[in-house]
PDB file of C-alpha atoms in Angstrom:
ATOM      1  CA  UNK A 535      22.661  10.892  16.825  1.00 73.00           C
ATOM      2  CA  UNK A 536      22.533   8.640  19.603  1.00 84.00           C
ATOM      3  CA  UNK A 537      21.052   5.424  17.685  1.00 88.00           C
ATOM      4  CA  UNK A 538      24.145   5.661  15.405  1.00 90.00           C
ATOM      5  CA  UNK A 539      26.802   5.712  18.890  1.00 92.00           C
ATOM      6  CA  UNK A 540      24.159   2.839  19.925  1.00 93.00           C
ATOM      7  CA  UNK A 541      24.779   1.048  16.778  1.00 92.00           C
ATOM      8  CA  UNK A 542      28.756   1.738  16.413  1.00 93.00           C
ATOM      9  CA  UNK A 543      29.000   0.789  20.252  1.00 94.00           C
ATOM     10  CA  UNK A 544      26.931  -2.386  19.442  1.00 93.00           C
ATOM     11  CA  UNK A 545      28.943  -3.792  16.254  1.00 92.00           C
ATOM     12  CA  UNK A 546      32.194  -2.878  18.209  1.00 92.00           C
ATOM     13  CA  UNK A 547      31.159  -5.133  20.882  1.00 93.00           C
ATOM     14  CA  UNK A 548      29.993  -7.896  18.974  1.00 91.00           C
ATOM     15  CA  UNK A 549      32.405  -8.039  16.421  1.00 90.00           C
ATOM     16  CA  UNK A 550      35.404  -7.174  19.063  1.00 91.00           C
ATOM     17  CA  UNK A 551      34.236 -10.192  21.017  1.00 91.00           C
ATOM     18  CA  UNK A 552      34.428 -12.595  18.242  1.00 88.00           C
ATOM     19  CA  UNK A 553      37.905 -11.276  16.935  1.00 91.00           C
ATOM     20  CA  UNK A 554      39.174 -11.443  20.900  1.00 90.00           C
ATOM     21  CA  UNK A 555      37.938 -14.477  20.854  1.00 85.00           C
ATOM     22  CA  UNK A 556      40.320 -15.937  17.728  1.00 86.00           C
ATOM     23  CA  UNK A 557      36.996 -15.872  15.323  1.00 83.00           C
ATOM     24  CA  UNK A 558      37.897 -14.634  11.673  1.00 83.00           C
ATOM     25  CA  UNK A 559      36.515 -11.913  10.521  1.00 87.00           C
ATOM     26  CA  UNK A 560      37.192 -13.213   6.778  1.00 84.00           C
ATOM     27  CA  UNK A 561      34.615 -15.615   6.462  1.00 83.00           C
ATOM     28  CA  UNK A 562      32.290 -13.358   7.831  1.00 86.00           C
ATOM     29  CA  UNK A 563      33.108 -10.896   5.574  1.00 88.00           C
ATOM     30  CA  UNK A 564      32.782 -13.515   2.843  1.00 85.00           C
ATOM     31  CA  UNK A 565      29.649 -14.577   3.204  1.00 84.00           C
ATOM     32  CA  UNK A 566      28.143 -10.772   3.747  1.00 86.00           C
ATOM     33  CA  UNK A 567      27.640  -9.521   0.412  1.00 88.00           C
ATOM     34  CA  UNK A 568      25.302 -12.827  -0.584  1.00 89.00           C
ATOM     35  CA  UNK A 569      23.929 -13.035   3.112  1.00 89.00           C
ATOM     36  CA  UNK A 570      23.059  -9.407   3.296  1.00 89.00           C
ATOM     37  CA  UNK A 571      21.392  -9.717  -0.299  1.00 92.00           C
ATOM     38  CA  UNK A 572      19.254 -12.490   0.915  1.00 93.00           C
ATOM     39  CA  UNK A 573      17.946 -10.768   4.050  1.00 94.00           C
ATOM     40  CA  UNK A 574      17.929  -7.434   3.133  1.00 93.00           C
ATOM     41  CA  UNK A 575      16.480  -7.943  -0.180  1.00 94.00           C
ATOM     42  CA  UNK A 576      13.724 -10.526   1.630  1.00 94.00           C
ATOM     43  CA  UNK A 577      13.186  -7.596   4.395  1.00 94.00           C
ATOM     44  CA  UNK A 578      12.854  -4.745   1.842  1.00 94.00           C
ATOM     45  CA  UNK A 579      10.684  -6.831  -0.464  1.00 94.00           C
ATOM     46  CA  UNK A 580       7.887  -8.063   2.066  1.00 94.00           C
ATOM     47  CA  UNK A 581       7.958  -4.413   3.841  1.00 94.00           C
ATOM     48  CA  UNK A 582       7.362  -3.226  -0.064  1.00 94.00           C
ATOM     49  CA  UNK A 583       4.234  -6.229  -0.137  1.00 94.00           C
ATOM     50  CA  UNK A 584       3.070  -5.308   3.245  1.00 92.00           C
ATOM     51  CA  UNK A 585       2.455  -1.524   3.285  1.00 93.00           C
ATOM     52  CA  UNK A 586       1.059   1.092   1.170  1.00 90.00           C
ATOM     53  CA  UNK A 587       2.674   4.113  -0.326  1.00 91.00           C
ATOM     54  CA  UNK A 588       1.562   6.227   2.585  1.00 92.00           C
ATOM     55  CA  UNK A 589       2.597   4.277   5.375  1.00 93.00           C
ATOM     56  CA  UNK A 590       6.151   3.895   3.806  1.00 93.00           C
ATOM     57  CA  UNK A 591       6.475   7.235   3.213  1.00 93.00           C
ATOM     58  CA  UNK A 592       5.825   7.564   7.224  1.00 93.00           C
ATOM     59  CA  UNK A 593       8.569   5.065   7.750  1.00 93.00           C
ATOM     60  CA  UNK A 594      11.082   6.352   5.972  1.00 92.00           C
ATOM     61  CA  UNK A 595      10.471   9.921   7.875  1.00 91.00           C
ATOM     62  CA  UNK A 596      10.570   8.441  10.541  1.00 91.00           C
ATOM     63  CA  UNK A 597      14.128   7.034  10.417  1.00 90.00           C
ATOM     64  CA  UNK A 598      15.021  10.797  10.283  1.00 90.00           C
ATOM     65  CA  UNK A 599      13.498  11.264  13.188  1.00 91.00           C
ATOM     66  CA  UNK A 600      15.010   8.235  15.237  1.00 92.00           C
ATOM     67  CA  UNK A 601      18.440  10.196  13.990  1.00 90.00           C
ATOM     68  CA  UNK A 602      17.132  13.376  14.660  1.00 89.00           C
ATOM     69  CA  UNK A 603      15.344  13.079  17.925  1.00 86.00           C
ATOM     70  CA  UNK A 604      11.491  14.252  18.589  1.00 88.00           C
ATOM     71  CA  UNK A 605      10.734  17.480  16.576  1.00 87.00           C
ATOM     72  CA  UNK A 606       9.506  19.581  20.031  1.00 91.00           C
ATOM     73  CA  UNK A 607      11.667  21.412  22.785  1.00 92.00           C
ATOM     74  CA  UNK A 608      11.142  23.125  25.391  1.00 92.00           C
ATOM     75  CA  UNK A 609      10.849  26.849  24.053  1.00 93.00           C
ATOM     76  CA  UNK A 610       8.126  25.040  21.395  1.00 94.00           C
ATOM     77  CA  UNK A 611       6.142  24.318  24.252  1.00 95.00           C
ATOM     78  CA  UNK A 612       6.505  27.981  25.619  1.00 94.00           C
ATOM     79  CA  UNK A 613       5.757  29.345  22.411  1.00 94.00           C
ATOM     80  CA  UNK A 614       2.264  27.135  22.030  1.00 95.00           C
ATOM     81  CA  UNK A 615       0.963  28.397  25.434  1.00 96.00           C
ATOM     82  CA  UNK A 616       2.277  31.616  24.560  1.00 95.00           C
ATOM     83  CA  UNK A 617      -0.145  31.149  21.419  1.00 94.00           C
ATOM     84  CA  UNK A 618      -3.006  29.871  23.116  1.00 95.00           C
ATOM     85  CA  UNK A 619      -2.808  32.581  25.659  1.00 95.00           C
ATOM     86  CA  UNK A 620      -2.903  35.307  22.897  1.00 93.00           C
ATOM     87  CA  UNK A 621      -5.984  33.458  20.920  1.00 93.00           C
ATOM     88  CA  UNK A 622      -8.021  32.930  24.329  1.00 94.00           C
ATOM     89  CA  UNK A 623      -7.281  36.444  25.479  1.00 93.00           C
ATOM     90  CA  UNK A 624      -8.483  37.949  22.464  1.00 92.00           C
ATOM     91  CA  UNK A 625     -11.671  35.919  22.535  1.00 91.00           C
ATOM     92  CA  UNK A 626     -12.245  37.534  26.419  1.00 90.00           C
ATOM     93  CA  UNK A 627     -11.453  40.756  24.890  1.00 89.00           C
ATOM     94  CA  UNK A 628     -12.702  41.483  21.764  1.00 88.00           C
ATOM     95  CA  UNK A 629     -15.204  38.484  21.580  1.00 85.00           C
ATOM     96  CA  UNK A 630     -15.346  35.297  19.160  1.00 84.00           C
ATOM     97  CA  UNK A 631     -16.156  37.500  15.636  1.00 86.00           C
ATOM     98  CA  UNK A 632     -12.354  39.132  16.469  1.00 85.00           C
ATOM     99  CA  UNK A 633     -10.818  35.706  15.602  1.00 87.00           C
ATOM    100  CA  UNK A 634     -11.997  35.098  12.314  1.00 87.00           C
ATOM    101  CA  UNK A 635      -9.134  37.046  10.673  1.00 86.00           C
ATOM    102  CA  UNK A 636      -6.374  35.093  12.566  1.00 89.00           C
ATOM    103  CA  UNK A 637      -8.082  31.517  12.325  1.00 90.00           C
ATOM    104  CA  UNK A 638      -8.958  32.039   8.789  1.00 88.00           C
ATOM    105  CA  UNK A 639      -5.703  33.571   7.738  1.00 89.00           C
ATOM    106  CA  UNK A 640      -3.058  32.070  10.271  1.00 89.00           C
ATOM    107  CA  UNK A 641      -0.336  32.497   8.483  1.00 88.00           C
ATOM    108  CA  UNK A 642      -1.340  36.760   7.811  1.00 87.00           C
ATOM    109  CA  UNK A 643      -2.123  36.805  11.752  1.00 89.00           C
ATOM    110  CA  UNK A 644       0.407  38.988  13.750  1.00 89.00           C
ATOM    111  CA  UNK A 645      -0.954  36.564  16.838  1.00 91.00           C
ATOM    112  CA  UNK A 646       0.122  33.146  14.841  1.00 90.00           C
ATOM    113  CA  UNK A 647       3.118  34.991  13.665  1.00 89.00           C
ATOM    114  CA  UNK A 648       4.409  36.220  17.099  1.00 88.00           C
ATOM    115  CA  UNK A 649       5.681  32.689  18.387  1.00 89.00           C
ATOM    116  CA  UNK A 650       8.392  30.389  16.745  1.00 85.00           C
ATOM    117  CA  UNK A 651       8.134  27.077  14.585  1.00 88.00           C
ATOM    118  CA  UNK A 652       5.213  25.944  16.026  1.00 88.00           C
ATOM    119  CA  UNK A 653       3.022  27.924  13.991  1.00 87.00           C
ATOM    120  CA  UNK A 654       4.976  26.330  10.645  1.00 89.00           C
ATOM    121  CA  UNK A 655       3.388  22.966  12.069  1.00 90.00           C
ATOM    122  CA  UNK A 656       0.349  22.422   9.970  1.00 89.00           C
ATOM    123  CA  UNK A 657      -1.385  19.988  12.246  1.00 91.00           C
ATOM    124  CA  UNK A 658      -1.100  22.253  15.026  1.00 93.00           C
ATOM    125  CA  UNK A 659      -2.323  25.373  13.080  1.00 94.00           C
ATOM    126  CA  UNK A 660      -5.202  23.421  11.768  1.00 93.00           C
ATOM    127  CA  UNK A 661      -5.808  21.928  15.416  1.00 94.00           C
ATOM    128  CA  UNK A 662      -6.282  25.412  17.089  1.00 94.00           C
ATOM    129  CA  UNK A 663      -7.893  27.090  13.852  1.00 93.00           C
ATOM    130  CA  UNK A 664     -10.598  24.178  13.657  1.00 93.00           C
ATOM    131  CA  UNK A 665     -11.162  24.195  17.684  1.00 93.00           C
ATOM    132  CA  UNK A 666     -11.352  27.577  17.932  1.00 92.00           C
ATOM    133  CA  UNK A 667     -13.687  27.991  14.690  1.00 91.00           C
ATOM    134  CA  UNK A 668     -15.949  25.063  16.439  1.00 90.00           C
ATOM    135  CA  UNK A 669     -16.548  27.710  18.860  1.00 86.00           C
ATOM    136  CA  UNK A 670     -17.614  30.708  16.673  1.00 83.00           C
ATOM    137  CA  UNK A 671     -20.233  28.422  15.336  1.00 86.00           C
ATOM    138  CA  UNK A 672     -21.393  28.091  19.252  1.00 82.00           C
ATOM    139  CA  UNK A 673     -20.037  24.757  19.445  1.00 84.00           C
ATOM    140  CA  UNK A 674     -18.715  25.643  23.003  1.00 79.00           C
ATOM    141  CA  UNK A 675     -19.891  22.880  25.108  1.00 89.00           C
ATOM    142  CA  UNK A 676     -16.589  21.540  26.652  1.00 90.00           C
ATOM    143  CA  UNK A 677     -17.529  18.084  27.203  1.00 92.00           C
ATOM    144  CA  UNK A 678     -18.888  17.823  23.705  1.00 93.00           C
ATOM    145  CA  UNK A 679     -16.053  19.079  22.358  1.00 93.00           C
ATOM    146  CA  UNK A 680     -13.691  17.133  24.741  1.00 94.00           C
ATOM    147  CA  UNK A 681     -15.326  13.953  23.167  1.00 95.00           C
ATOM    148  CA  UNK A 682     -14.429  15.194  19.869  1.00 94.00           C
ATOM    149  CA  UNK A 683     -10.811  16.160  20.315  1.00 95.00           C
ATOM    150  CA  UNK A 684     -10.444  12.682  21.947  1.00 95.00           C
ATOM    151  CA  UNK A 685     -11.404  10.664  18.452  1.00 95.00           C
ATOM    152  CA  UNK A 686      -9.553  13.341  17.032  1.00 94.00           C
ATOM    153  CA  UNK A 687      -6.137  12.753  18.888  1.00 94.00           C
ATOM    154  CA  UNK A 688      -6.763   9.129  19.143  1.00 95.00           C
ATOM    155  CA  UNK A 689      -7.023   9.214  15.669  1.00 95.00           C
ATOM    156  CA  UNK A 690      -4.320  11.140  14.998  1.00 92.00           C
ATOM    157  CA  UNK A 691      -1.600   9.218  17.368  1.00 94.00           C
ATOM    158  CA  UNK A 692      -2.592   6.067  15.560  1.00 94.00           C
ATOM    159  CA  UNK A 693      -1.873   7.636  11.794  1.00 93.00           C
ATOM    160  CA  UNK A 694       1.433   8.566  13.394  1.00 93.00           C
ATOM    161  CA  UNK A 695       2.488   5.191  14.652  1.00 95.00           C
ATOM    162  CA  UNK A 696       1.788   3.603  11.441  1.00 95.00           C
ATOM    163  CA  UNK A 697       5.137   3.958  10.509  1.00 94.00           C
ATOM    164  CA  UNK A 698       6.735   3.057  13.504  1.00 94.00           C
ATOM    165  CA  UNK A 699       4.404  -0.363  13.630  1.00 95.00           C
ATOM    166  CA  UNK A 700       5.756  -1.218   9.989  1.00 95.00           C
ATOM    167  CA  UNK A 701       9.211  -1.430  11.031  1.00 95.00           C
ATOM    168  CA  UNK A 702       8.612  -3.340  14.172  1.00 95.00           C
ATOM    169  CA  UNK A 703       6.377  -5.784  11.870  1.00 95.00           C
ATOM    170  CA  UNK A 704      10.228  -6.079   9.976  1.00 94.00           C
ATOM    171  CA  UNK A 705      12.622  -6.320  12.844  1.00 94.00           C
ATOM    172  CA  UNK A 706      10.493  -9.051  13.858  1.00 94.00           C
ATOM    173  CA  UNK A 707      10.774 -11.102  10.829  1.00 94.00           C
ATOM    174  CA  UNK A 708      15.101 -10.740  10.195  1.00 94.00           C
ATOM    175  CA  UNK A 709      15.553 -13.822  12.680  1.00 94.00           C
ATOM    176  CA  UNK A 710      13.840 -16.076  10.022  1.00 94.00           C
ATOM    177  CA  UNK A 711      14.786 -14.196   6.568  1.00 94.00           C
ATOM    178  CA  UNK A 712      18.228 -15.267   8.683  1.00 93.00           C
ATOM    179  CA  UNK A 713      16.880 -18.699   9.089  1.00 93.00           C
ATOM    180  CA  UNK A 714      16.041 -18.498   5.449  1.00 93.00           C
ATOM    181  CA  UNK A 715      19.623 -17.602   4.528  1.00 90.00           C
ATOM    182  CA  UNK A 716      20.747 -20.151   6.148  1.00 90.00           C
ATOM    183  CA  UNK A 717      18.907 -22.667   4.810  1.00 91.00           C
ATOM    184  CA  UNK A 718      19.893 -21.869   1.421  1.00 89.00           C
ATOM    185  CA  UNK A 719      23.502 -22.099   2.530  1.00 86.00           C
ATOM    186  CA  UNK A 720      22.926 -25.672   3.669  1.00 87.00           C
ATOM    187  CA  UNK A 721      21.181 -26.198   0.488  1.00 89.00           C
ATOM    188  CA  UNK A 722      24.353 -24.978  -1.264  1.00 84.00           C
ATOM    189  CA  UNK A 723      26.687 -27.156   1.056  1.00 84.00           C
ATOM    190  CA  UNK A 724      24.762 -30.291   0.451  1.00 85.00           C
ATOM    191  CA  UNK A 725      24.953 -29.683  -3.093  1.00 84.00           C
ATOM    192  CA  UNK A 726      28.544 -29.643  -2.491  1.00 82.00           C
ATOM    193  CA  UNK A 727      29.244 -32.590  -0.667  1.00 83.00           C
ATOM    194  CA  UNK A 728      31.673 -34.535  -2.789  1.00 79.00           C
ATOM    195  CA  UNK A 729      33.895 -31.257  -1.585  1.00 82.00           C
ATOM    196  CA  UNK A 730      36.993 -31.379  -0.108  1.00 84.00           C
ATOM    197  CA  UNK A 731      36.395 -30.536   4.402  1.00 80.00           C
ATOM    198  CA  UNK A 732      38.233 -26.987   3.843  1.00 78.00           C
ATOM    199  CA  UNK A 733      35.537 -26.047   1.861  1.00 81.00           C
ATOM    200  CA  UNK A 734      32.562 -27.490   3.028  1.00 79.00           C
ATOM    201  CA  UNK A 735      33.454 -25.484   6.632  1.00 82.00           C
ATOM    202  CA  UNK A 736      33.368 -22.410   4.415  1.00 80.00           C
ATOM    203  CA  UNK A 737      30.217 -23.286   3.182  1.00 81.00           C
ATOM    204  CA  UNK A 738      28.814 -24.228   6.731  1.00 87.00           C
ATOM    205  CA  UNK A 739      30.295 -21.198   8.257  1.00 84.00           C
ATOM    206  CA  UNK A 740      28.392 -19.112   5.571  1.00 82.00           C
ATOM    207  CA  UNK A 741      25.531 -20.431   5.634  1.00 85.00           C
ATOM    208  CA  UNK A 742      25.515 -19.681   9.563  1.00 89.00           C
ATOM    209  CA  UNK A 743      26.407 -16.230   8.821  1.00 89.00           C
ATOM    210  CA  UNK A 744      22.731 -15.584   8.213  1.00 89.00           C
ATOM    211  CA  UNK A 745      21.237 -17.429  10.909  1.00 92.00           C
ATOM    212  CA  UNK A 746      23.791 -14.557  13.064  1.00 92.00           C
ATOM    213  CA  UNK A 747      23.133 -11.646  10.743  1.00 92.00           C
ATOM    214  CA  UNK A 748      19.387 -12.277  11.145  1.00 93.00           C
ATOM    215  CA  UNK A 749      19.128 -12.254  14.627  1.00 94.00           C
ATOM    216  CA  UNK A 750      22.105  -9.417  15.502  1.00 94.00           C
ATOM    217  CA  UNK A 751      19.872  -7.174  13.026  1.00 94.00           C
ATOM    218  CA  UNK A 752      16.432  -8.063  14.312  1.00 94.00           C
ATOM    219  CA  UNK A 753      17.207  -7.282  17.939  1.00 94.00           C
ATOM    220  CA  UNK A 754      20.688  -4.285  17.842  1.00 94.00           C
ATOM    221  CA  UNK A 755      19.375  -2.662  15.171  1.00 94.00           C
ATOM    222  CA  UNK A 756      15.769  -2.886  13.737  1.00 94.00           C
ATOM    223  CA  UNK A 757      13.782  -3.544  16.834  1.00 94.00           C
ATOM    224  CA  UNK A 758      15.502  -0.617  18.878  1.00 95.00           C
ATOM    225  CA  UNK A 759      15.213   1.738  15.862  1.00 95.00           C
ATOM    226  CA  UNK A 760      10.784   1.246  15.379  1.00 95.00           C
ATOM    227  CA  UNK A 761      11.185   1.177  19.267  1.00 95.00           C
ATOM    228  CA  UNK A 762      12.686   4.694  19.436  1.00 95.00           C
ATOM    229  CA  UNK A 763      10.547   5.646  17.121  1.00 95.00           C
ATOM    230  CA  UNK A 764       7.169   4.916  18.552  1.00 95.00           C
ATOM    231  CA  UNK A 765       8.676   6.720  21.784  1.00 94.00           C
ATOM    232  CA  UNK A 766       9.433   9.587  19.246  1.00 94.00           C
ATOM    233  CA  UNK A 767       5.844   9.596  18.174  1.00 94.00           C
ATOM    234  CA  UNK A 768       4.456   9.529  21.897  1.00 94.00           C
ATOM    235  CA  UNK A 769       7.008  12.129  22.948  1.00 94.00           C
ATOM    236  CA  UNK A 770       5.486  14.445  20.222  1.00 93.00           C
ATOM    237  CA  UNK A 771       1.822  13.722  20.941  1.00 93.00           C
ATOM    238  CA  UNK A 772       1.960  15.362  24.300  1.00 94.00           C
ATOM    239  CA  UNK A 773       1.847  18.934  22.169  1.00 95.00           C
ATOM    240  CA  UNK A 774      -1.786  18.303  21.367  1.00 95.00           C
ATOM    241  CA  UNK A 775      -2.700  17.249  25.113  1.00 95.00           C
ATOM    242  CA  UNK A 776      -1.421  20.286  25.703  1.00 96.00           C
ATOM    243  CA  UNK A 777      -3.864  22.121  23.156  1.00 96.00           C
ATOM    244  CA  UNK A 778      -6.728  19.968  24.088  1.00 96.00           C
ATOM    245  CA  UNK A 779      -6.272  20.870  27.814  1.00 96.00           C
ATOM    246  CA  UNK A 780      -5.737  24.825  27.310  1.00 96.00           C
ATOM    247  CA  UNK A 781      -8.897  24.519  24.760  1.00 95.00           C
ATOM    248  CA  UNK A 782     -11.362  22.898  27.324  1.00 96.00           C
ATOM    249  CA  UNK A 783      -9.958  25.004  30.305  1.00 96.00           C
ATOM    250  CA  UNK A 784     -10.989  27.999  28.212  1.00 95.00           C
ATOM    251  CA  UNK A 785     -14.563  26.206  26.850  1.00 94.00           C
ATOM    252  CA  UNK A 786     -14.990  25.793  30.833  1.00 94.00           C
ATOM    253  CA  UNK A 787     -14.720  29.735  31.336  1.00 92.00           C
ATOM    254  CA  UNK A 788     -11.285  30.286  32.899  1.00 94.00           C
ATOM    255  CA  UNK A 789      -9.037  33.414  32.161  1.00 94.00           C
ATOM    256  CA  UNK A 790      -6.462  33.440  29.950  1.00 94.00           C
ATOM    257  CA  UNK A 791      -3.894  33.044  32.361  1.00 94.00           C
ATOM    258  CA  UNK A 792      -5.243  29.792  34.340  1.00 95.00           C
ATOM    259  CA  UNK A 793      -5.862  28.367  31.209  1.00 96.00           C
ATOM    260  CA  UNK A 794      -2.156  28.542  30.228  1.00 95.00           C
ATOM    261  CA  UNK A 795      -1.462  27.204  33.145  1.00 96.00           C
ATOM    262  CA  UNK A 796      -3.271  24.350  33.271  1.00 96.00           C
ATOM    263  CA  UNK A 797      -1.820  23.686  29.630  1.00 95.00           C
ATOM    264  CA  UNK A 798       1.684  24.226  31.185  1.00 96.00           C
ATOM    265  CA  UNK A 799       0.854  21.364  34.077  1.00 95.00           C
ATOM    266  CA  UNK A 800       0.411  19.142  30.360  1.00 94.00           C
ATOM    267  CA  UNK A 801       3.774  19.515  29.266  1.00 95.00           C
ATOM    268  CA  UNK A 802       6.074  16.596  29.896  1.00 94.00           C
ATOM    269  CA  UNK A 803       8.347  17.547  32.654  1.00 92.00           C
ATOM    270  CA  UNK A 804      11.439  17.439  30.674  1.00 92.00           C
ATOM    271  CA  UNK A 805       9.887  20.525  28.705  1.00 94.00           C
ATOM    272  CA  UNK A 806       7.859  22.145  30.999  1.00 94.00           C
ATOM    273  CA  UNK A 807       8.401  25.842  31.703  1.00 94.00           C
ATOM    274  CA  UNK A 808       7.958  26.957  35.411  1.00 94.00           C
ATOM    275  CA  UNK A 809       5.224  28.851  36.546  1.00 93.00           C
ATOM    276  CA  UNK A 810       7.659  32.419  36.754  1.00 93.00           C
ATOM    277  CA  UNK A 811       9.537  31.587  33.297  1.00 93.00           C
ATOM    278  CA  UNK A 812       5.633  31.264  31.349  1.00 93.00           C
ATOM    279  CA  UNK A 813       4.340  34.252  33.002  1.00 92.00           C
ATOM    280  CA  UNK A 814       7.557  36.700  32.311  1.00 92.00           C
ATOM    281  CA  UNK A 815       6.990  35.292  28.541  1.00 90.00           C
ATOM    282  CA  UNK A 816       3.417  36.180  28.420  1.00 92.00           C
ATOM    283  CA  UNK A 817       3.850  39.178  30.161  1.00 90.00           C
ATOM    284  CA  UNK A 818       6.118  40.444  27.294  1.00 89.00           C
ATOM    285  CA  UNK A 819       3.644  40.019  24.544  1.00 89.00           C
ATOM    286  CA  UNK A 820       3.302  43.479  22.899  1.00 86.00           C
ATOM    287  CA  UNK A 821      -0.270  44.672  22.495  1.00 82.00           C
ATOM    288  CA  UNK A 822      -0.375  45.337  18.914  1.00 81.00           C
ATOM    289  CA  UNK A 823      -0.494  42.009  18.180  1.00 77.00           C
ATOM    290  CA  UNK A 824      -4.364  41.938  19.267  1.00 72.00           C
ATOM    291  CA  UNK A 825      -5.123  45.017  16.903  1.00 64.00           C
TER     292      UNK A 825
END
């Protein structure tokens, strides 16, 4: 919600200044519809001819998400330690073998199903599922397996930002699509110039109109938007730091609790639960959910 106020605020500036400042409005509405064409239709085009299906796909969700704002809040983060605590504690309990039937059937397990929409996640599930099955198969070494959540995260953050990069790679190119508008509007003026002065202005004045609508795009609008999104992207790759961090402390031999809260110490302070709030919500987990 807040990139549209940004935007609003932004148009209402620029636009207000030029109209205080005796500019008319009616050329530049004029020339819009044929500027617009040119550099939208160039932007949309060479996005189209520089991207794959996949990676489009991942730009276009991620607009919802610059609207939207990052996917993860605080109780999220309570309910994925919450998670990890029960998975870990059941491992010191009952042993590794006691796990299969959650990891194997998350979405059956009374542990997975205890905690909120983090569990609907599919990267996470498969995250702590494939972690935690590493270890059954005594992969439990926890620099080993610090190494490989690494490439795996690194990885991972990269896929995400795909998107994010392909709209930058656009906002960077409306100043000269503008340029190109504008070109073609002195083309169309000099092609003109047996014209009477009232109308070769117009044509000028046009034909600058995309030079302006270039630019005002490239750095109010599309720059700020795969800008917020990248930030959207980093915000919600601190969830699997916080996995990777509860998995090693646990791989290193600390109890449940410690390892939840060095998971908590992980989550971005905005988030992050105090030390009395985690441990009155794992303190309330029922203990049927271990049968």
């Amino acid at each position: 919600m807040l990139v549209i106020i940004g935007i609003v605020v932004t148009m209402g500036m620029v636009f207000g200044g030029f109209i205080s400042h005796g500019g008319n409005m009616g050329v530049i509405i004029g020339a819009l519809p044929t500027e617009a064409m040119v550099i939208g239709g160039a932007a949309v085009g060479s996005f189209i001819t520089g991207n794959g299906g996949s990676i489009m796909k991942k730009a276009g969700k991620g607009l919802g998400k610059v609207v939207k704002g990052p996917g993860w809040k605080a109780e999220d983060y309570k309910d994925l330690l919450c998670l990890l605590f029960m998975v870990s504690k059941l491992i010191k309990t009952k042993g590794v073998i006691a796990l299969e039937a959650h990891i194997e059937n998350p979405h059956e397990s009374k542990i997975f199903n205890h905690v909120g929409k983090v569990k609907d996640d599919h990267h996470i599930t498969d995250f702590i599922c494939d972690y935690f099955r590493m270890t059954t198969m005594n992969f439990d070494d926890p620099h080993q397996m610090e190494d490989v959540m690494l490439k795996d995260l690194e990885k991972h953050h990269h896929e995400e930002s795909e998107g994010a990069h392909a709209l930058s790679v656009v906002g960077d190119a409306f100043p000269a699509l503008g340029i190109v508008a504008a070109v073609l509007g002195v083309i169309n003026t000099m092609s003109s110039i047996d014209q009477p002065v009232e109308i070769l202005g117009a044509l000028i004045a046009g034909a600058l109109v995309g030079t302006f609508l270039g630019i005002l795009i490239s750095y109010t609008v599309a720059a700020p938007i795969a800008g917020r999104l990248q930030q959207i992207v980093d915000e919600e790759g601190h969830i699997y730091d916080v996995m990777k961090d509860f998995i090693i402390a646990h791989l290193h031999g600390s109890a449940p609790q410690i390892a939840a809260e060095i998971g908590r110490k992980s989550v971005p302070s905005n988030f992050q639960p105090t030390f009395y709030e985690l441990d009155e919500t794992l303190n309330e987990i029922p203990n049927d959910v271990f049968a």
